[in-house]
mmCIF file of C-alpha atoms in Angstrom:
data_model
loop_
_atom_site.group_PDB
_atom_site.id
_atom_site.type_symbol
_atom_site.label_atom_id
_atom_site.label_comp_id
_atom_site.label_asym_id
_atom_site.label_seq_id
_atom_site.Cartn_x
_atom_site.Cartn_y
_atom_site.Cartn_z
ATOM 1 C CA MET L 1 0.008 -0.012 0.018
ATOM 2 C CA LEU L 2 1.421 3.382 -0.999
ATOM 3 C CA LYS L 3 1.546 6.199 1.503
ATOM 4 C CA VAL L 4 3.095 9.621 2.001
ATOM 5 C CA PRO L 5 6.459 9.324 4.048
ATOM 6 C CA ASP L 6 6.323 11.060 7.362
ATOM 7 C CA HIS L 7 10.143 10.981 7.673
ATOM 8 C CA GLN L 8 10.791 13.298 4.688
ATOM 9 C CA VAL L 9 12.389 16.549 5.919
ATOM 10 C CA ALA L 10 13.198 18.456 2.579
ATOM 11 C CA GLY L 11 12.420 18.612 -1.042
ATOM 12 C CA HIS L 12 9.079 18.322 -2.783
ATOM 13 C CA GLN L 13 6.547 16.819 -0.423
ATOM 14 C CA ALA L 14 3.262 15.130 -1.187
ATOM 15 C CA GLY L 15 -0.009 16.301 0.403
ATOM 16 C CA ASP L 16 -2.642 18.833 -0.275
ATOM 17 C CA GLY L 17 -2.874 17.913 -3.943
ATOM 18 C CA LYS L 18 0.891 18.243 -4.550
ATOM 19 C CA LEU L 19 3.086 15.830 -6.352
ATOM 20 C CA GLY L 20 5.666 14.236 -4.049
ATOM 21 C CA PRO L 21 7.319 10.942 -3.012
ATOM 22 C CA LEU L 22 5.517 7.844 -1.762
ATOM 23 C CA ILE L 23 6.646 4.748 0.124
ATOM 24 C CA ASP L 24 5.339 1.256 0.503
ATOM 25 C CA ASP L 25 5.666 -1.480 3.155
ATOM 26 C CA SER L 26 8.418 -3.349 1.290
ATOM 27 C CA GLY L 27 11.199 -0.774 1.889
ATOM 28 C CA HIS L 28 10.841 1.267 -1.294
ATOM 29 C CA PHE L 29 10.851 5.037 -1.787
ATOM 30 C CA TYR L 30 9.202 6.225 -4.943
ATOM 31 C CA LYS L 31 10.322 9.589 -6.235
ATOM 32 C CA PRO L 32 8.266 11.138 -9.061
ATOM 33 C CA LEU L 33 10.381 12.244 -11.975
ATOM 34 C CA GLN L 34 10.745 16.016 -11.979
ATOM 35 C CA ASN L 35 9.908 18.128 -15.051
ATOM 36 C CA ASP L 36 12.159 20.334 -17.134
ATOM 37 C CA GLY L 37 14.415 17.464 -17.814
ATOM 38 C CA ARG L 38 15.386 17.080 -14.130
ATOM 39 C CA GLY L 39 13.672 13.724 -13.769
ATOM 40 C CA SER L 40 15.146 12.220 -16.853
ATOM 41 C CA HIS L 41 18.619 13.503 -15.883
ATOM 42 C CA GLU L 42 18.335 11.859 -12.470
ATOM 43 C CA LEU L 43 17.098 8.638 -14.022
ATOM 44 C CA ALA L 44 20.061 8.645 -16.356
ATOM 45 C CA PHE L 45 22.465 9.179 -13.414
ATOM 46 C CA TYR L 46 21.017 6.237 -11.421
ATOM 47 C CA THR L 47 21.000 3.993 -14.539
ATOM 48 C CA SER L 48 24.642 4.827 -15.282
ATOM 49 C CA PHE L 49 25.850 4.760 -11.644
ATOM 50 C CA SER L 50 24.261 1.443 -10.941
ATOM 51 C CA THR L 51 26.376 -0.287 -13.621
ATOM 52 C CA ASP L 52 29.498 1.874 -13.556
ATOM 53 C CA LYS L 53 32.485 -0.357 -12.692
ATOM 54 C CA ARG L 54 34.602 2.653 -11.703
ATOM 55 C CA ILE L 55 32.571 3.074 -8.503
ATOM 56 C CA PRO L 56 34.161 1.139 -5.572
ATOM 57 C CA ASP L 57 31.855 -1.308 -3.783
ATOM 58 C CA ASP L 58 32.510 0.345 -0.494
ATOM 59 C CA ILE L 59 31.259 3.696 -1.864
ATOM 60 C CA ARG L 60 28.050 2.315 -3.273
ATOM 61 C CA LYS L 61 26.689 1.878 0.254
ATOM 62 C CA PHE L 62 26.421 5.697 0.490
ATOM 63 C CA PHE L 63 23.972 5.782 -2.347
ATOM 64 C CA PRO L 64 20.356 4.525 -2.307
ATOM 65 C CA VAL L 65 19.804 1.218 -4.117
ATOM 66 C CA PHE L 66 18.104 1.809 -7.468
ATOM 67 C CA TYR L 67 15.338 -0.517 -8.589
ATOM 68 C CA GLY L 68 14.340 1.072 -11.816
ATOM 69 C CA THR L 69 11.108 3.000 -12.497
ATOM 70 C CA ARG L 70 7.491 2.430 -11.736
ATOM 71 C CA HIS L 71 4.330 4.007 -13.065
ATOM 72 C CA LEU L 72 2.257 4.640 -9.966
ATOM 73 C CA GLU L 73 -0.831 6.654 -9.018
ATOM 74 C CA ALA L 74 0.476 10.122 -8.336
ATOM 75 C CA SER L 75 0.153 11.713 -4.933
ATOM 76 C CA ASP L 76 -1.629 14.747 -6.518
ATOM 77 C CA GLY L 77 -4.393 12.584 -8.009
ATOM 78 C CA SER L 78 -3.354 13.145 -11.585
ATOM 79 C CA GLY L 79 -3.232 9.449 -12.471
ATOM 80 C CA LEU L 80 -0.313 7.185 -13.429
ATOM 81 C CA TYR L 81 3.047 8.961 -13.235
ATOM 82 C CA PRO L 82 6.668 7.666 -13.614
ATOM 83 C CA HIS L 83 8.603 7.264 -10.354
ATOM 84 C CA LEU L 84 12.139 6.322 -9.458
ATOM 85 C CA ALA L 85 12.067 3.273 -7.322
ATOM 86 C CA LEU L 86 14.732 3.593 -4.687
ATOM 87 C CA GLU L 87 15.799 2.154 -1.344
ATOM 88 C CA ASP L 88 13.888 3.683 1.606
ATOM 89 C CA THR L 89 16.725 4.313 4.074
ATOM 90 C CA VAL L 90 14.520 4.584 7.166
ATOM 91 C CA SER L 91 11.845 1.965 6.427
ATOM 92 C CA SER L 92 13.050 -0.466 9.083
ATOM 93 C CA ARG L 93 13.519 2.180 11.830
ATOM 94 C CA ILE L 94 11.162 3.213 14.614
ATOM 95 C CA ASN L 95 10.911 6.992 15.072
ATOM 96 C CA PRO L 96 14.112 7.815 13.116
ATOM 97 C CA SER L 97 15.905 11.199 13.530
ATOM 98 C CA VAL L 98 16.752 12.623 10.082
ATOM 99 C CA LEU L 99 18.874 15.514 8.913
ATOM 100 C CA ASP L 100 19.254 16.725 5.309
ATOM 101 C CA ALA L 101 22.396 18.828 4.538
ATOM 102 C CA LYS L 102 22.678 20.215 1.024
ATOM 103 C CA ILE L 103 26.295 20.256 0.114
ATOM 104 C CA GLY L 104 28.263 22.839 -1.825
ATOM 105 C CA SER L 105 28.737 26.584 -1.755
ATOM 106 C CA ARG L 106 27.280 26.672 -5.218
ATOM 107 C CA THR L 107 24.078 24.676 -5.879
ATOM 108 C CA TRP L 108 23.727 25.628 -9.583
ATOM 109 C CA TYR L 109 25.427 23.678 -12.269
ATOM 110 C CA PRO L 110 27.417 25.400 -15.140
ATOM 111 C CA GLN L 111 24.998 24.355 -17.913
ATOM 112 C CA ALA L 112 21.892 25.716 -16.063
ATOM 113 C CA ALA L 113 19.658 28.357 -17.604
ATOM 114 C CA GLU L 114 20.316 31.906 -16.392
ATOM 115 C CA ASP L 115 17.015 32.201 -14.508
ATOM 116 C CA TYR L 116 17.761 29.023 -12.583
ATOM 117 C CA ILE L 117 21.287 30.248 -11.740
ATOM 118 C CA ILE L 118 19.883 33.541 -10.406
ATOM 119 C CA LYS L 119 17.360 31.665 -8.341
ATOM 120 C CA CYS L 120 20.043 29.352 -6.844
ATOM 121 C CA LEU L 121 22.516 32.240 -6.287
ATOM 122 C CA LYS L 122 19.847 34.109 -4.285
ATOM 123 C CA LYS L 123 19.208 31.142 -1.980
ATOM 124 C CA ASP L 124 22.896 30.279 -1.629
ATOM 125 C CA ARG L 125 23.600 33.867 -0.511
ATOM 126 C CA GLU L 126 20.573 34.036 1.906
ATOM 127 C CA THR L 127 21.489 30.700 3.572
ATOM 128 C CA THR L 128 24.788 29.360 4.902
ATOM 129 C CA SER L 129 25.733 27.742 1.606
ATOM 130 C CA LEU L 130 28.269 30.473 0.551
ATOM 131 C CA GLU L 131 29.758 31.046 3.953
ATOM 132 C CA LEU L 132 29.721 27.482 5.268
ATOM 133 C CA GLY L 133 29.758 25.345 2.124
ATOM 134 C CA PHE L 134 26.568 23.572 2.965
ATOM 135 C CA ARG L 135 23.131 24.303 4.456
ATOM 136 C CA VAL L 136 20.649 22.350 6.503
ATOM 137 C CA SER L 137 17.629 21.783 4.305
ATOM 138 C CA GLY L 138 15.497 20.099 6.950
ATOM 139 C CA LEU L 139 15.546 17.923 10.038
ATOM 140 C CA ARG L 140 13.491 16.137 12.613
ATOM 141 C CA VAL L 141 14.777 14.825 15.898
ATOM 142 C CA TYR L 142 12.894 12.369 18.085
ATOM 143 C CA GLY L 143 12.511 13.322 21.765
ATOM 144 C CA ASN L 144 10.401 10.762 23.525
ATOM 145 C CA LYS L 145 6.777 9.402 23.500
ATOM 146 C CA GLU L 146 5.594 12.497 25.284
ATOM 147 C CA THR L 147 7.305 15.165 23.261
ATOM 148 C CA GLY L 148 7.398 13.453 19.920
ATOM 149 C CA PHE L 149 9.547 15.114 17.246
ATOM 150 C CA TRP L 150 11.244 18.468 17.092
ATOM 151 C CA LYS L 151 10.873 19.549 13.475
ATOM 152 C CA PRO L 152 11.492 23.299 12.722
ATOM 153 C CA ASP L 153 9.455 24.468 9.748
ATOM 154 C CA LYS L 154 11.042 25.030 6.358
ATOM 155 C CA LYS L 155 11.130 28.813 6.600
ATOM 156 C CA CYS L 156 12.905 28.637 9.976
ATOM 157 C CA VAL L 157 15.504 26.200 8.651
ATOM 158 C CA LEU L 158 16.249 28.380 5.564
ATOM 159 C CA ASN L 159 16.938 31.278 7.897
ATOM 160 C CA PHE L 160 19.556 29.290 9.824
ATOM 161 C CA SER L 161 22.730 31.276 10.537
ATOM 162 C CA ILE L 162 26.058 29.490 11.024
ATOM 163 C CA GLU L 163 25.451 29.454 14.722
ATOM 164 C CA ASP L 164 21.931 28.033 14.213
ATOM 165 C CA THR L 165 23.436 25.319 12.015
ATOM 166 C CA ARG L 166 25.918 24.413 14.793
ATOM 167 C CA LEU L 167 23.067 24.345 17.294
ATOM 168 C CA ALA L 168 20.941 22.101 14.994
ATOM 169 C CA LEU L 169 23.811 19.577 14.628
ATOM 170 C CA ARG L 170 24.038 19.497 18.360
ATOM 171 C CA LYS L 171 20.344 19.111 18.915
ATOM 172 C CA PHE L 172 20.321 16.253 16.459
ATOM 173 C CA VAL L 173 22.305 14.107 18.838
ATOM 174 C CA SER L 174 20.717 15.391 22.125
ATOM 175 C CA SER L 175 18.156 13.806 24.410
ATOM 176 C CA ASN L 176 16.548 17.278 24.904
ATOM 177 C CA PRO L 177 15.975 18.868 21.503
ATOM 178 C CA SER L 178 13.694 21.856 22.106
ATOM 179 C CA THR L 179 12.720 25.206 20.702
ATOM 180 C CA ASP L 180 13.374 26.674 24.215
ATOM 181 C CA SER L 181 16.609 28.757 23.717
ATOM 182 C CA ASP L 182 17.326 28.474 27.427
ATOM 183 C CA ILE L 183 17.710 24.666 27.275
ATOM 184 C CA LYS L 184 21.279 23.773 26.279
ATOM 185 C CA PRO L 185 21.521 20.689 24.001
ATOM 186 C CA ASP L 186 23.152 17.914 26.033
ATOM 187 C CA CYS L 187 24.643 16.083 23.038
ATOM 188 C CA SER L 188 24.356 12.828 24.976
ATOM 189 C CA PHE L 189 24.261 10.718 21.851
ATOM 190 C CA ALA L 190 27.208 12.441 20.120
ATOM 191 C CA SER L 191 29.735 9.757 20.784
ATOM 192 C CA THR L 192 27.373 7.008 19.796
ATOM 193 C CA VAL L 193 25.841 8.533 16.675
ATOM 194 C CA TYR L 194 28.582 10.839 15.398
ATOM 195 C CA GLY L 195 31.665 9.186 16.924
ATOM 196 C CA GLY L 196 33.008 5.648 16.897
ATOM 197 C CA PRO L 197 34.365 3.450 14.017
ATOM 198 C CA ALA L 198 30.916 3.067 12.404
ATOM 199 C CA GLY L 199 29.475 6.529 13.319
ATOM 200 C CA ILE L 200 28.482 9.305 11.005
ATOM 201 C CA LEU L 201 31.871 11.024 11.235
ATOM 202 C CA ALA L 202 33.699 7.917 10.231
ATOM 203 C CA GLN L 203 31.331 7.470 7.270
ATOM 204 C CA LEU L 204 31.760 11.036 6.193
ATOM 205 C CA LEU L 205 35.542 10.681 6.332
ATOM 206 C CA GLU L 206 35.315 7.596 4.173
ATOM 207 C CA LEU L 207 33.179 9.462 1.645
ATOM 208 C CA LYS L 208 35.592 12.373 1.787
ATOM 209 C CA SER L 209 38.596 10.149 0.833
ATOM 210 C CA TRP L 210 36.821 9.163 -2.260
ATOM 211 C CA PHE L 211 35.838 12.719 -3.199
ATOM 212 C CA GLU L 212 39.513 13.673 -2.839
ATOM 213 C CA LYS L 213 40.391 11.563 -5.821
ATOM 214 C CA GLN L 214 37.169 10.830 -7.785
ATOM 215 C CA THR L 215 36.810 12.835 -11.005
ATOM 216 C CA ILE L 216 33.841 10.852 -12.535
ATOM 217 C CA PHE L 217 31.016 13.149 -11.405
ATOM 218 C CA HIS L 218 30.412 16.608 -10.046
ATOM 219 C CA PHE L 219 27.418 16.729 -7.644
ATOM 220 C CA TYR L 220 25.442 20.021 -7.625
ATOM 221 C CA SER L 221 22.537 20.509 -5.213
ATOM 222 C CA CYS L 222 23.053 17.020 -3.728
ATOM 223 C CA SER L 223 22.382 16.304 -0.105
ATOM 224 C CA VAL L 224 23.902 14.152 2.645
ATOM 225 C CA LEU L 225 21.061 12.476 4.522
ATOM 226 C CA MET L 226 21.953 11.527 8.078
ATOM 227 C CA VAL L 227 19.758 9.012 9.950
ATOM 228 C CA TYR L 228 19.815 7.216 13.316
ATOM 229 C CA GLU L 229 17.405 5.625 15.811
ATOM 230 C CA LYS L 230 17.389 7.024 19.319
ATOM 231 C CA GLU L 231 15.240 4.210 20.765
ATOM 232 C CA SER L 232 17.817 1.718 19.693
ATOM 233 C CA ILE L 233 20.459 3.465 21.782
ATOM 234 C CA LEU L 234 18.139 3.644 24.822
ATOM 235 C CA GLN L 235 17.666 -0.102 24.577
ATOM 236 C CA GLY L 236 21.389 -0.765 24.428
ATOM 237 C CA ARG L 237 21.518 -1.598 20.715
ATOM 238 C CA ASN L 238 23.329 -0.059 17.805
ATOM 239 C CA SER L 239 22.089 3.492 16.826
ATOM 240 C CA GLY L 240 21.949 2.495 13.161
ATOM 241 C CA ALA L 241 23.754 5.760 12.309
ATOM 242 C CA GLU L 242 23.927 5.957 8.530
ATOM 243 C CA ILE L 243 24.500 8.470 5.698
ATOM 244 C CA LYS L 244 23.315 8.473 2.186
ATOM 245 C CA LEU L 245 23.755 10.805 -0.642
ATOM 246 C CA VAL L 246 20.433 11.824 -2.332
ATOM 247 C CA ASP L 247 19.057 14.074 -5.016
ATOM 248 C CA PHE L 248 21.011 13.797 -8.351
ATOM 249 C CA ALA L 249 19.008 15.812 -10.808
ATOM 250 C CA HIS L 250 22.112 18.137 -11.364
ATOM 251 C CA VAL L 251 24.994 15.701 -11.501
ATOM 252 C CA ILE L 252 27.342 16.398 -14.430
ATOM 253 C CA GLU L 253 30.459 14.666 -15.756
ATOM 254 C CA GLY L 254 33.612 15.386 -13.908
ATOM 255 C CA LYS L 255 35.824 15.263 -16.954
ATOM 256 C CA GLY L 256 38.895 14.409 -14.929
ATOM 257 C CA VAL L 257 38.602 17.218 -12.529
ATOM 258 C CA ILE L 258 38.043 16.838 -8.755
ATOM 259 C CA ASP L 259 34.725 18.104 -7.421
ATOM 260 C CA HIS L 260 35.991 20.826 -5.130
ATOM 261 C CA ASN L 261 32.588 22.425 -4.660
ATOM 262 C CA PHE L 262 31.157 19.233 -3.053
ATOM 263 C CA LEU L 263 34.456 18.364 -1.310
ATOM 264 C CA GLY L 264 34.632 21.793 0.348
ATOM 265 C CA GLY L 265 31.168 21.629 1.738
ATOM 266 C CA LEU L 266 31.727 18.028 2.927
ATOM 267 C CA CYS L 267 34.915 19.124 4.774
ATOM 268 C CA SER L 268 32.970 21.951 6.427
ATOM 269 C CA LEU L 269 30.253 19.530 7.683
ATOM 270 C CA ILE L 270 32.914 17.145 8.947
ATOM 271 C CA LYS L 271 34.630 19.926 10.847
ATOM 272 C CA LEU L 272 31.448 21.025 12.660
ATOM 273 C CA ILE L 273 30.623 17.364 13.525
ATOM 274 C CA SER L 274 34.146 16.693 14.633
ATOM 275 C CA ASP L 275 33.966 19.687 17.020
ATOM 276 C CA ILE L 276 30.896 18.225 18.649
ATOM 277 C CA VAL L 277 32.403 14.764 19.081
ATOM 278 C CA THR L 278 35.566 16.379 20.573
ATOM 279 C CA SER L 279 33.697 18.882 22.856
ATOM 280 C CA PRO L 280 30.096 17.658 23.287
ATOM 281 C CA SER L 281 29.594 19.897 26.398
ATOM 282 C CA ALA L 282 31.022 23.058 24.753
#
């Protein structure tokens, strides 16, 4: 049975007659192909990437598994519509905490139309993208059964300053995420989620080592999705901390050149997370 994902924190969302992603009970995430060529471009990337022998096996784990395309009833009620069939990263998790970080100080790609570049430049300048090399596009953090999720609205997230971004990354691994500015995030899950040999920081560093040498693709307006399950930690089990790269409508050929735009933003994200692991109580 198809349904609207409640864990989606950024991008085009279904509901109120709008076209957006759907999920099912078998662990699939269905993303409707975007118009203006973006959908066909993302489909071409997934098709190429899934069979490209130049991609190391240990790097493929950072990308959603691609299952082809499906024609499904669109969420906006317009009838059958082509969707990318992808792995749903959070399907097996209970109350997952999710953060979407759009990577790169520049989110527009060189071949884009002028009006699109102007639109992206405006958003890059108004958010932390230019200054920080990435911006938080959305997040939701599970508190407990009583408080539920802390999920700032889209407008609030787009207005994040650099300090707000640092705070959001701290709240993401705290037992007390709150809108109350007087409550200091305790970062009690920082060592478990961000740190350790299998934590988010280690995964980001592994991804960084590939981007320091890969010249196959340049990823514009792509996001790092960070996910973990707080209840697993409280029950003494693994946090399930995991990262995935998502959104590939603007990937272009690298043509033998390192993707410094993405690499720079990734390094900035790593630095902020590393600071939290090193000084969780700061």
